[in-house]
XYZ file of N, CA and C in Angstrom:
714
model
N 20.907 -5.180 -19.672
C 19.880 -4.881 -18.677
C 20.517 -4.212 -17.466
N 19.912 -3.152 -16.975
C 20.410 -2.489 -15.776
C 20.207 -3.385 -14.571
N 21.250 -3.538 -13.757
C 21.164 -4.457 -12.619
C 21.086 -3.751 -11.282
N 21.342 -2.434 -11.234
C 21.397 -1.750 -9.957
C 20.114 -1.005 -9.629
N 19.013 -1.397 -10.224
C 17.715 -0.813 -9.899
C 16.878 -1.868 -9.180
N 15.972 -1.447 -8.297
C 15.194 -2.426 -7.522
C 14.124 -3.111 -8.356
N 13.805 -4.319 -7.944
C 12.655 -5.029 -8.501
C 11.462 -4.768 -7.591
N 10.368 -4.294 -8.164
C 9.187 -3.909 -7.395
C 8.012 -4.812 -7.772
N 7.424 -5.454 -6.781
C 6.218 -6.253 -7.003
C 5.009 -5.320 -7.044
N 4.239 -5.390 -8.120
C 3.045 -4.551 -8.290
C 1.820 -5.467 -8.190
N 1.094 -5.381 -7.086
C -0.072 -6.244 -6.937
C -1.232 -5.696 -7.765
N -1.984 -6.595 -8.420
C -2.976 -6.170 -9.405
C -4.254 -5.626 -8.782
N -4.415 -5.813 -7.455
C -5.620 -5.297 -6.817
C -6.845 -6.102 -7.197
N -8.003 -5.456 -7.133
C -9.254 -6.135 -7.474
C -9.375 -6.250 -8.991
N -9.445 -7.491 -9.477
C -9.473 -7.719 -10.916
C -10.708 -7.213 -11.611
N -11.769 -6.931 -10.849
C -12.992 -6.376 -11.433
C -12.980 -4.857 -11.419
N -11.926 -4.277 -10.868
C -11.860 -2.824 -10.726
C -10.860 -2.189 -11.676
N -10.259 -1.079 -11.238
C -9.416 -0.278 -12.122
C -7.959 -0.713 -12.124
N -7.591 -1.636 -11.219
C -6.197 -2.025 -11.101
C -5.539 -2.444 -12.398
N -6.114 -3.416 -13.134
C -5.449 -3.874 -14.362
C -5.206 -2.761 -15.370
N -6.206 -1.892 -15.601
C -6.018 -0.853 -16.614
C -5.033 0.217 -16.140
N -5.032 0.524 -14.837
C -4.080 1.507 -14.313
C -2.658 0.983 -14.442
N -2.478 -0.295 -14.120
C -1.141 -0.890 -14.197
C -0.630 -0.882 -15.632
N -1.454 -1.332 -16.561
C -1.034 -1.372 -17.961
C -0.652 0.028 -18.443
N -1.463 1.017 -18.123
C -1.157 2.379 -18.540
C 0.098 2.916 -17.881
N 0.251 2.644 -16.569
C 1.406 3.177 -15.842
C 2.714 2.580 -16.360
N 2.690 1.287 -16.676
C 3.922 0.628 -17.087
C 4.316 0.941 -18.527
N 3.492 1.733 -19.213
C 3.887 2.251 -20.511
C 4.812 3.457 -20.379
N 4.861 4.050 -19.171
C 5.699 5.224 -18.952
C 7.177 4.810 -18.965
N 7.927 5.352 -19.885
C 9.316 4.927 -20.065
C 10.167 5.208 -18.833
N 9.889 6.312 -18.133
C 10.712 6.692 -16.987
C 10.699 5.638 -15.889
N 9.585 4.938 -15.738
C 9.480 3.918 -14.694
C 10.570 2.865 -14.864
N 10.854 2.508 -16.092
C 11.795 1.417 -16.352
C 13.247 1.833 -16.183
N 13.492 3.122 -15.984
C 14.823 3.583 -15.599
C 14.987 3.553 -14.077
N 13.861 3.489 -13.371
C 13.885 3.552 -11.911
C 13.783 2.185 -11.249
N 13.095 1.247 -11.904
C 12.873 -0.056 -11.275
C 12.506 -1.098 -12.331
N 12.533 -2.360 -11.906
C 11.985 -3.460 -12.705
C 10.647 -3.843 -12.092
N 9.533 -3.416 -12.680
C 8.227 -3.784 -12.108
C 7.829 -5.195 -12.513
N 7.296 -5.936 -11.544
C 6.761 -7.275 -11.788
C 5.346 -7.312 -11.225
N 4.358 -7.466 -12.074
C 2.972 -7.513 -11.629
C 2.691 -8.881 -11.021
N 2.083 -8.879 -9.845
C 1.593 -10.121 -9.237
C 0.095 -10.129 -9.501
N -0.337 -10.960 -10.433
C -1.746 -10.912 -10.812
C -2.100 -11.979 -11.822
N -2.972 -11.635 -12.755
C -3.439 -12.564 -13.782
C -3.107 -12.007 -15.159
N -2.336 -12.749 -15.924
C -1.921 -12.280 -17.237
C -3.115 -12.010 -18.143
N -4.090 -12.925 -18.149
C -5.226 -12.764 -19.061
C -6.025 -11.504 -18.737
N -6.139 -11.169 -17.453
C -6.897 -9.964 -17.088
C -6.156 -8.710 -17.532
N -4.846 -8.719 -17.405
C -4.057 -7.589 -17.890
C -4.198 -7.448 -19.402
N -4.244 -8.581 -20.103
C -4.416 -8.535 -21.561
C -5.783 -7.969 -21.918
N -6.821 -8.334 -21.155
C -8.153 -7.759 -21.383
C -8.127 -6.255 -21.182
N -7.466 -5.810 -20.126
C -7.389 -4.372 -19.840
C -6.640 -3.639 -20.949
N -5.561 -4.235 -21.441
C -4.805 -3.614 -22.529
C -5.664 -3.494 -23.785
N -6.458 -4.534 -24.060
C -7.328 -4.504 -25.246
C -8.397 -3.420 -25.106
N -9.001 -3.328 -23.926
C -10.071 -2.351 -23.700
C -9.548 -0.921 -23.831
N -8.349 -0.693 -23.304
C -7.795 0.667 -23.299
C -6.998 0.981 -24.556
N -6.784 -0.017 -25.409
C -6.016 0.205 -26.623
C -4.524 0.332 -26.401
N -4.049 -0.171 -25.258
C -2.619 -0.072 -24.948
C -1.833 -1.106 -25.737
N -0.727 -0.691 -26.311
C 0.149 -1.585 -27.054
C 1.276 -2.045 -26.125
N 1.080 -3.197 -25.511
C 2.065 -3.713 -24.563
C 2.326 -5.183 -24.841
N 3.493 -5.631 -24.407
C 3.863 -7.040 -24.485
C 3.789 -7.599 -23.075
N 2.784 -8.419 -22.799
C 2.574 -8.955 -21.452
C 3.242 -10.324 -21.377
N 4.282 -10.420 -20.539
C 5.140 -11.606 -20.499
C 5.019 -12.286 -19.142
N 4.618 -13.543 -19.135
C 4.509 -14.318 -17.899
C 5.886 -14.822 -17.481
N 6.199 -14.656 -16.194
C 7.480 -15.082 -15.645
C 7.260 -16.199 -14.628
N 8.324 -16.928 -14.356
C 8.296 -17.926 -13.285
C 8.887 -17.370 -11.993
N 9.717 -16.318 -12.112
C 10.429 -15.772 -10.953
C 10.750 -14.309 -11.220
N 10.739 -13.477 -10.173
C 11.025 -12.046 -10.384
C 12.370 -11.759 -11.036
N 13.383 -12.616 -10.814
C 14.699 -12.313 -11.370
C 14.705 -12.367 -12.903
N 13.640 -12.915 -13.482
C 13.542 -12.943 -14.944
C 13.051 -11.625 -15.533
N 12.620 -10.714 -14.673
C 12.048 -9.452 -15.152
C 13.103 -8.592 -15.824
N 12.689 -7.910 -16.883
C 13.554 -6.937 -17.543
C 12.835 -5.594 -17.577
N 13.613 -4.538 -17.431
C 13.059 -3.186 -17.416
C 13.055 -2.649 -18.839
N 12.000 -2.937 -19.563
C 11.895 -2.555 -20.966
C 10.567 -1.838 -21.195
N 10.593 -0.606 -21.705
C 9.332 0.088 -22.007
C 8.479 -0.727 -22.978
N 7.173 -0.755 -22.687
C 6.264 -1.508 -23.532
C 6.111 -2.952 -23.134
N 6.838 -3.370 -22.111
C 6.758 -4.749 -21.624
C 6.177 -4.753 -20.217
N 5.233 -5.670 -19.968
C 4.669 -5.872 -18.633
C 5.073 -7.265 -18.170
N 5.941 -7.312 -17.145
C 6.320 -8.584 -16.538
C 5.234 -8.990 -15.548
N 4.824 -10.247 -15.548
C 3.782 -10.672 -14.621
C 4.048 -12.079 -14.110
N 3.961 -12.235 -12.787
C 3.880 -13.567 -12.198
C 2.405 -13.947 -12.229
N 2.047 -14.844 -13.104
C 0.648 -15.148 -13.400
C 0.109 -16.169 -12.401
N -0.715 -15.706 -11.447
C -1.342 -16.622 -10.496
C -2.589 -17.280 -11.066
N -3.124 -16.733 -12.170
C -4.256 -17.343 -12.890
C -5.406 -17.717 -11.947
N -5.870 -16.746 -11.192
C -6.909 -16.994 -10.196
C -8.301 -16.534 -10.612
N -8.402 -15.706 -11.644
C -9.691 -15.104 -11.997
C -10.402 -15.902 -13.085
N -11.741 -16.031 -12.983
C -12.490 -16.654 -14.076
C -12.442 -15.779 -15.325
N -12.442 -16.410 -16.492
C -12.309 -15.670 -17.747
C -13.471 -14.713 -17.970
N -14.640 -15.034 -17.429
C -15.825 -14.207 -17.664
C -16.132 -13.279 -16.492
N -15.135 -12.973 -15.664
C -15.360 -12.071 -14.532
C -15.848 -10.725 -15.044
N -17.019 -10.250 -14.591
C -17.516 -8.954 -15.082
C -16.733 -7.794 -14.472
N -16.615 -6.722 -15.232
C -15.963 -5.512 -14.744
C -16.962 -4.703 -13.919
N -16.470 -4.032 -12.907
C -17.283 -3.066 -12.174
C -18.310 -3.659 -11.238
N -18.185 -4.931 -10.887
C -19.122 -5.558 -9.953
C -18.344 -6.204 -8.821
N -18.898 -6.108 -7.610
C -18.252 -6.722 -6.452
C -18.262 -8.235 -6.635
N -17.115 -8.857 -6.466
C -16.960 -10.285 -6.701
C -16.106 -10.900 -5.606
N -16.625 -11.936 -4.948
C -15.838 -12.650 -3.946
C -14.616 -13.301 -4.588
N -14.764 -13.770 -5.838
C -13.629 -14.384 -6.533
C -12.515 -13.367 -6.738
N -12.886 -12.147 -7.103
C -11.884 -11.099 -7.275
C -11.256 -10.719 -5.935
N -12.059 -10.702 -4.874
C -11.522 -10.410 -3.547
C -10.541 -11.464 -3.086
N -10.859 -12.724 -3.356
C -9.955 -13.822 -2.994
C -8.637 -13.701 -3.755
N -8.738 -13.425 -5.042
C -7.531 -13.280 -5.848
C -6.685 -12.102 -5.375
N -7.346 -10.987 -5.071
C -6.615 -9.804 -4.622
C -5.830 -10.092 -3.345
N -6.433 -10.858 -2.448
C -5.731 -11.251 -1.221
C -4.453 -12.017 -1.559
N -4.546 -12.962 -2.482
C -3.387 -13.799 -2.802
C -2.311 -13.032 -3.564
N -2.698 -12.007 -4.311
C -1.670 -11.172 -4.942
C -0.804 -10.511 -3.866
N -1.452 -9.959 -2.841
C -0.710 -9.289 -1.770
C 0.085 -10.311 -0.962
N -0.514 -11.465 -0.693
C 0.194 -12.512 0.049
C 1.481 -12.920 -0.675
N 1.371 -13.152 -1.977
C 2.546 -13.585 -2.740
C 3.595 -12.477 -2.793
N 3.175 -11.249 -2.984
C 4.122 -10.133 -2.999
C 4.850 -10.014 -1.665
N 4.125 -10.213 -0.567
C 4.737 -10.147 0.763
C 5.778 -11.238 0.936
N 5.459 -12.432 0.474
C 6.423 -13.536 0.559
C 7.698 -13.209 -0.210
N 7.540 -12.650 -1.401
C 8.702 -12.293 -2.208
C 9.539 -11.213 -1.527
N 8.862 -10.229 -0.917
C 9.584 -9.149 -0.241
C 10.334 -9.674 0.975
N 9.688 -10.508 1.769
C 10.336 -11.040 2.966
C 11.516 -11.939 2.606
N 11.439 -12.569 1.431
C 12.540 -13.428 0.982
C 13.642 -12.646 0.282
N 13.461 -11.326 0.133
C 14.456 -10.502 -0.522
C 14.487 -10.632 -2.029
N 13.440 -11.228 -2.609
C 13.401 -11.419 -4.060
C 12.847 -10.202 -4.785
N 12.167 -9.324 -4.065
C 11.802 -7.996 -4.557
C 12.172 -7.003 -3.473
N 12.382 -5.757 -3.876
C 12.835 -4.747 -2.912
C 11.725 -3.811 -2.455
N 10.523 -4.001 -2.960
C 9.404 -3.172 -2.534
C 8.117 -3.678 -3.153
N 6.996 -3.171 -2.640
C 5.670 -3.549 -3.128
C 4.901 -2.280 -3.462
N 4.245 -2.273 -4.605
C 3.329 -1.205 -5.004
C 1.967 -1.852 -5.221
N 0.932 -1.303 -4.608
C -0.366 -1.974 -4.618
C -1.397 -1.207 -5.437
N -2.078 -1.914 -6.334
C -3.271 -1.363 -6.975
C -4.452 -1.519 -6.017
N -5.560 -0.781 -6.230
C -6.622 -0.718 -5.216
C -7.321 -2.049 -4.965
N -7.585 -2.293 -3.683
C -8.477 -3.367 -3.259
C -9.909 -2.866 -3.240
N -10.862 -3.791 -3.325
C -12.254 -3.483 -3.012
C -12.550 -4.143 -1.674
N -12.763 -3.323 -0.646
C -12.909 -3.870 0.711
C -14.112 -4.803 0.817
N -15.200 -4.472 0.114
C -16.389 -5.314 0.164
C -16.105 -6.681 -0.451
N -15.396 -6.701 -1.568
C -15.052 -7.971 -2.213
C -14.091 -8.771 -1.343
N -13.142 -8.090 -0.730
C -12.193 -8.759 0.156
C -12.923 -9.428 1.315
N -13.860 -8.707 1.911
C -14.629 -9.261 3.026
C -15.524 -10.407 2.553
N -16.089 -10.287 1.354
C -16.956 -11.341 0.825
C -16.196 -12.643 0.627
N -14.888 -12.547 0.427
C -14.081 -13.749 0.237
C -13.595 -14.331 1.556
N -13.954 -13.689 2.681
C -13.580 -14.198 3.993
C -12.319 -13.595 4.572
N -11.745 -12.618 3.909
C -10.532 -11.960 4.405
C -10.932 -10.598 4.965
N -11.118 -10.543 6.260
C -11.708 -9.357 6.889
C -10.595 -8.425 7.359
N -10.199 -7.531 6.470
C -9.197 -6.512 6.762
C -9.736 -5.166 6.294
N -9.465 -4.094 7.047
C -9.914 -2.771 6.597
C -9.193 -2.274 5.354
N -7.979 -2.779 5.099
C -7.235 -2.307 3.947
C -5.872 -2.972 3.872
N -5.046 -2.482 2.935
C -3.712 -3.040 2.747
C -2.867 -2.970 4.018
N -2.982 -1.871 4.761
C -2.118 -1.656 5.919
C -2.224 -2.816 6.896
N -3.457 -3.160 7.255
C -3.678 -4.221 8.236
C -3.367 -5.595 7.651
N -3.663 -5.782 6.372
C -3.354 -7.049 5.719
C -1.847 -7.291 5.686
N -1.087 -6.275 5.300
C 0.363 -6.411 5.271
C 0.936 -6.636 6.669
N 0.320 -6.024 7.675
C 0.779 -6.239 9.051
C 0.667 -7.709 9.419
N -0.466 -8.328 9.102
C -0.624 -9.749 9.439
C 0.332 -10.628 8.643
N 0.457 -10.341 7.356
C 1.306 -11.176 6.506
C 2.777 -11.093 6.898
N 3.179 -9.983 7.480
C 4.579 -9.819 7.867
C 4.803 -10.062 9.354
N 3.742 -10.425 10.088
C 3.882 -10.697 11.504
C 4.215 -9.473 12.326
N 3.667 -8.326 11.925
C 3.936 -7.058 12.611
C 2.774 -6.703 13.523
N 3.053 -6.501 14.805
C 1.984 -6.308 15.783
C 1.274 -4.971 15.614
N 2.023 -3.903 15.354
C 1.415 -2.582 15.237
C 2.108 -1.822 14.110
N 1.307 -1.217 13.239
C 1.859 -0.516 12.081
C 1.230 0.868 11.976
N 1.868 1.698 11.170
C 1.324 3.008 10.849
C 1.377 3.208 9.344
N 0.446 3.993 8.831
C 0.468 4.387 7.431
C 1.144 5.755 7.316
N 2.051 5.873 6.358
C 2.691 7.161 6.114
C 2.431 7.588 4.672
N 1.957 8.812 4.508
C 1.825 9.419 3.193
C 3.079 10.253 2.946
N 3.648 10.134 1.758
C 4.966 10.719 1.529
C 5.013 11.554 0.261
N 5.593 12.741 0.365
C 5.952 13.572 -0.784
C 7.423 13.955 -0.595
N 8.037 14.551 -1.592
C 9.447 14.945 -1.412
C 9.674 15.936 -0.276
N 8.650 16.712 0.086
C 8.867 17.773 1.077
C 8.171 17.532 2.412
N 7.167 16.684 2.465
C 6.448 16.467 3.714
C 5.942 15.033 3.780
N 5.953 14.477 4.969
C 5.407 13.145 5.219
C 4.332 13.280 6.293
N 3.289 12.487 6.186
C 2.224 12.477 7.188
C 2.041 11.042 7.660
N 2.184 10.815 8.965
C 1.990 9.484 9.520
C 0.737 9.503 10.392
N -0.106 8.504 10.231
C -1.405 8.472 10.895
C -1.318 7.763 12.247
N -1.895 8.373 13.264
C -2.002 7.706 14.561
C -3.059 6.603 14.498
N -4.143 6.846 13.772
C -5.160 5.815 13.552
C -5.391 5.679 12.052
N -5.854 4.502 11.643
C -6.038 4.223 10.218
C -7.296 3.391 10.019
N -8.074 3.733 8.983
C -9.260 2.950 8.591
C -10.241 2.782 9.744
N -10.561 3.887 10.404
C -11.546 3.889 11.476
C -12.524 5.028 11.244
N -13.766 4.854 11.727
C -14.698 5.959 11.750
C -14.212 7.035 12.706
N -14.706 8.250 12.538
C -14.178 9.388 13.293
C -14.330 9.195 14.802
N -15.513 8.769 15.253
C -15.724 8.597 16.695
C -14.812 7.510 17.251
N -14.670 6.414 16.520
C -13.807 5.331 16.982
C -12.345 5.769 16.995
N -11.953 6.565 16.009
C -10.568 7.035 15.955
C -10.227 7.883 17.172
N -11.115 8.805 17.530
C -10.861 9.658 18.702
C -10.776 8.813 19.961
N -11.659 7.813 20.074
C -11.629 6.944 21.247
C -10.343 6.125 21.312
N -9.809 5.746 20.151
C -8.623 4.881 20.109
C -7.341 5.628 20.491
N -7.313 6.929 20.250
C -6.083 7.691 20.510
C -5.799 7.747 22.006
N -4.561 7.439 22.349
C -4.098 7.571 23.735
C -2.605 7.878 23.695
N -2.034 8.406 24.797
C -0.652 8.891 24.745
C 0.358 7.862 24.263
N 0.210 6.604 24.676
C 1.165 5.581 24.264
C 1.159 5.375 22.760
N -0.032 5.351 22.166
C -0.141 5.167 20.720
C 0.452 6.364 19.982
N 0.192 7.557 20.493
C 0.759 8.767 19.875
C 2.284 8.703 19.917
N 2.846 8.347 21.065
C 4.302 8.305 21.200
C 4.913 7.241 20.291
N 4.299 6.068 20.221
C 4.837 5.006 19.364
C 4.775 5.400 17.893
N 3.720 6.112 17.511
C 3.591 6.551 16.124
C 4.666 7.568 15.774
N 4.914 8.502 16.675
C 5.962 9.495 16.430
C 7.319 8.808 16.308
N 7.581 7.839 17.163
C 8.864 7.130 17.105
C 9.006 6.365 15.785
N 7.911 5.755 15.320
C 7.971 5.063 14.029
C 8.263 6.048 12.900
N 7.607 7.206 12.959
C 7.849 8.224 11.949
C 9.285 8.707 11.974
N 9.819 8.921 13.167
C 11.196 9.369 13.320
C 12.151 8.329 12.739
N 11.928 7.077 13.053
C 12.801 6.013 12.546
C 12.711 5.905 11.027
N 11.507 6.062 10.486
C 11.334 5.982 9.035
C 12.066 7.113 8.327
N 11.988 8.307 8.884
C 12.676 9.445 8.280
C 14.191 9.279 8.356
N 14.683 8.808 9.500
C 16.123 8.553 9.620
C 16.553 7.513 8.594
N 15.742 6.472 8.444
C 16.066 5.437 7.476
C 16.034 5.928 6.048
N 15.250 6.984 5.802
C 15.152 7.553 4.456
C 16.205 8.628 4.205
N 17.117 8.806 5.172
C 18.219 9.733 4.943
C 18.022 11.126 5.506
N 17.029 11.327 6.380
C 16.844 12.628 7.035
C 17.474 12.531 8.423
N 18.650 13.094 8.637
C 19.372 12.858 9.898
C 18.703 13.480 11.119
N 18.034 14.635 10.928
C 17.417 15.313 12.066
C 15.973 15.675 11.716
N 15.059 14.719 11.791
C 13.667 14.979 11.389
C 13.010 16.050 12.252
N 12.215 16.892 11.613
C 11.374 17.861 12.329
C 9.953 17.315 12.299
N 9.394 17.050 13.455
C 8.095 16.384 13.551
C 7.112 17.277 14.290
N 5.987 17.541 13.665
C 4.887 18.255 14.307
C 3.757 17.287 14.579
N 3.094 17.444 15.700
C 1.994 16.550 16.093
C 0.687 17.333 16.056
N -0.270 16.835 15.289
C -1.559 17.517 15.165
C -2.408 17.301 16.417
N -3.267 18.264 16.674
C -4.276 18.091 17.707
C -5.460 17.318 17.171
N -6.447 17.112 18.033
C -7.665 16.388 17.644
C -8.767 17.367 17.271
N -8.914 18.412 18.057
C -9.956 19.408 17.824
C -9.429 20.574 16.988
N -10.325 21.399 16.433
C -9.869 22.610 15.741
C -8.972 23.449 16.642
N -7.896 23.978 16.048
C -6.946 24.812 16.785
C -6.351 24.076 17.989
N -6.281 22.725 17.881
C -5.758 21.901 18.983
C -6.478 22.193 20.297
N -7.782 22.498 20.183
C -8.608 22.684 21.373
C -8.620 24.073 21.954
N -7.663 24.930 21.558
C -7.590 26.312 22.093
C -7.697 26.332 23.620
N -6.848 25.459 24.258
C -6.820 25.421 25.731
C -8.199 25.213 26.341
N -8.945 24.266 25.748
C -10.227 23.891 26.323
C -11.439 24.557 25.712
N -11.254 25.484 24.762
C -12.408 26.143 24.146
C -13.168 25.202 23.208
N -12.467 24.228 22.603
C -13.093 23.267 21.705
C -12.868 21.855 22.246
N -13.904 21.042 22.175
C -13.769 19.667 22.606
C -13.916 19.516 24.108
N -13.399 18.399 24.594
C -13.557 18.052 26.011
C -12.200 17.693 26.619
N -11.204 18.461 26.285
C -9.882 18.254 26.870
C -9.100 17.107 26.267
N -9.439 16.726 25.017
C -8.759 15.581 24.406
C -7.259 15.814 24.259
N -6.860 17.012 23.862
C -5.431 17.274 23.702
C -4.694 17.133 25.032
N -5.291 17.667 26.087
C -4.645 17.607 27.395
C -4.500 16.158 27.869
N -5.501 15.346 27.561
C -5.488 13.969 28.053
C -4.734 13.014 27.129
N -4.807 13.241 25.816
C -4.324 12.244 24.858
C -3.034 12.626 24.139
N -2.802 13.924 23.955
C -1.665 14.371 23.147
C -0.528 14.909 24.009
N -0.853 15.809 24.938
C 0.190 16.475 25.728
C 1.108 15.493 26.464
N 0.580 14.435 27.102
C 1.505 13.516 27.792
C 2.493 12.848 26.845
N 2.061 12.549 25.636
C 2.973 11.942 24.662
C 4.070 12.923 24.280
N 3.701 14.182 24.067
C 4.688 15.197 23.709
C 5.725 15.330 24.817
N 5.258 15.352 26.057
C 6.182 15.488 27.188
C 7.144 14.299 27.237
N 6.641 13.101 27.006
C 7.491 11.909 27.018
C 8.511 11.958 25.890
N 8.058 12.343 24.713
C 8.942 12.344 23.541
C 10.026 13.405 23.661
N 9.707 14.546 24.254
C 10.737 15.580 24.441
C 11.843 15.095 25.374
């Protein structure tokens, strides 16, 4: 077994949604097992149902601890929390599925903070189901922030050539514009800079988007949002 690859916790997401079938299909890809040891945090029986529905030929193995995981094509390692009812319907909002999805992320976070996994990959949540279970979070970003005791976080979208970090996340457009202020812009840029340095980019090149079309065109669009909310942050960061 390869020992120098990371162990990644894969949260199963909403058990009534696409998470189980996406995970089963993705973990059939042989290349994944050369890159990491994936361990699903979820329900073994639900993954088996998804494999049966999709016709996937996989060996779903329940583990007691992530260190038992092996990177073998055709094998799905799972820490079985056994939280879902056997007759949970597919494609319907379910508080039970929302509750389970919360605990998958909670357990994955605990493993990551303890150094027992080196990263987390999340299958989709259903926000309505999550809220129905009493866990009122807009999405994974805010949930992970609470679970890790982080006061302020940013979401970054990443490709090999470009990264995009959001100043606001999971807000309606009007609320997002109201929330933006120079301090938040500056802190977001600094987080992005630190993340890029940590990822091996010694001298990050960072561009900051405006709020209005053409960044306001010196007052032609909007009501001076760039001048009030963006420009002071740029001056501070320079």
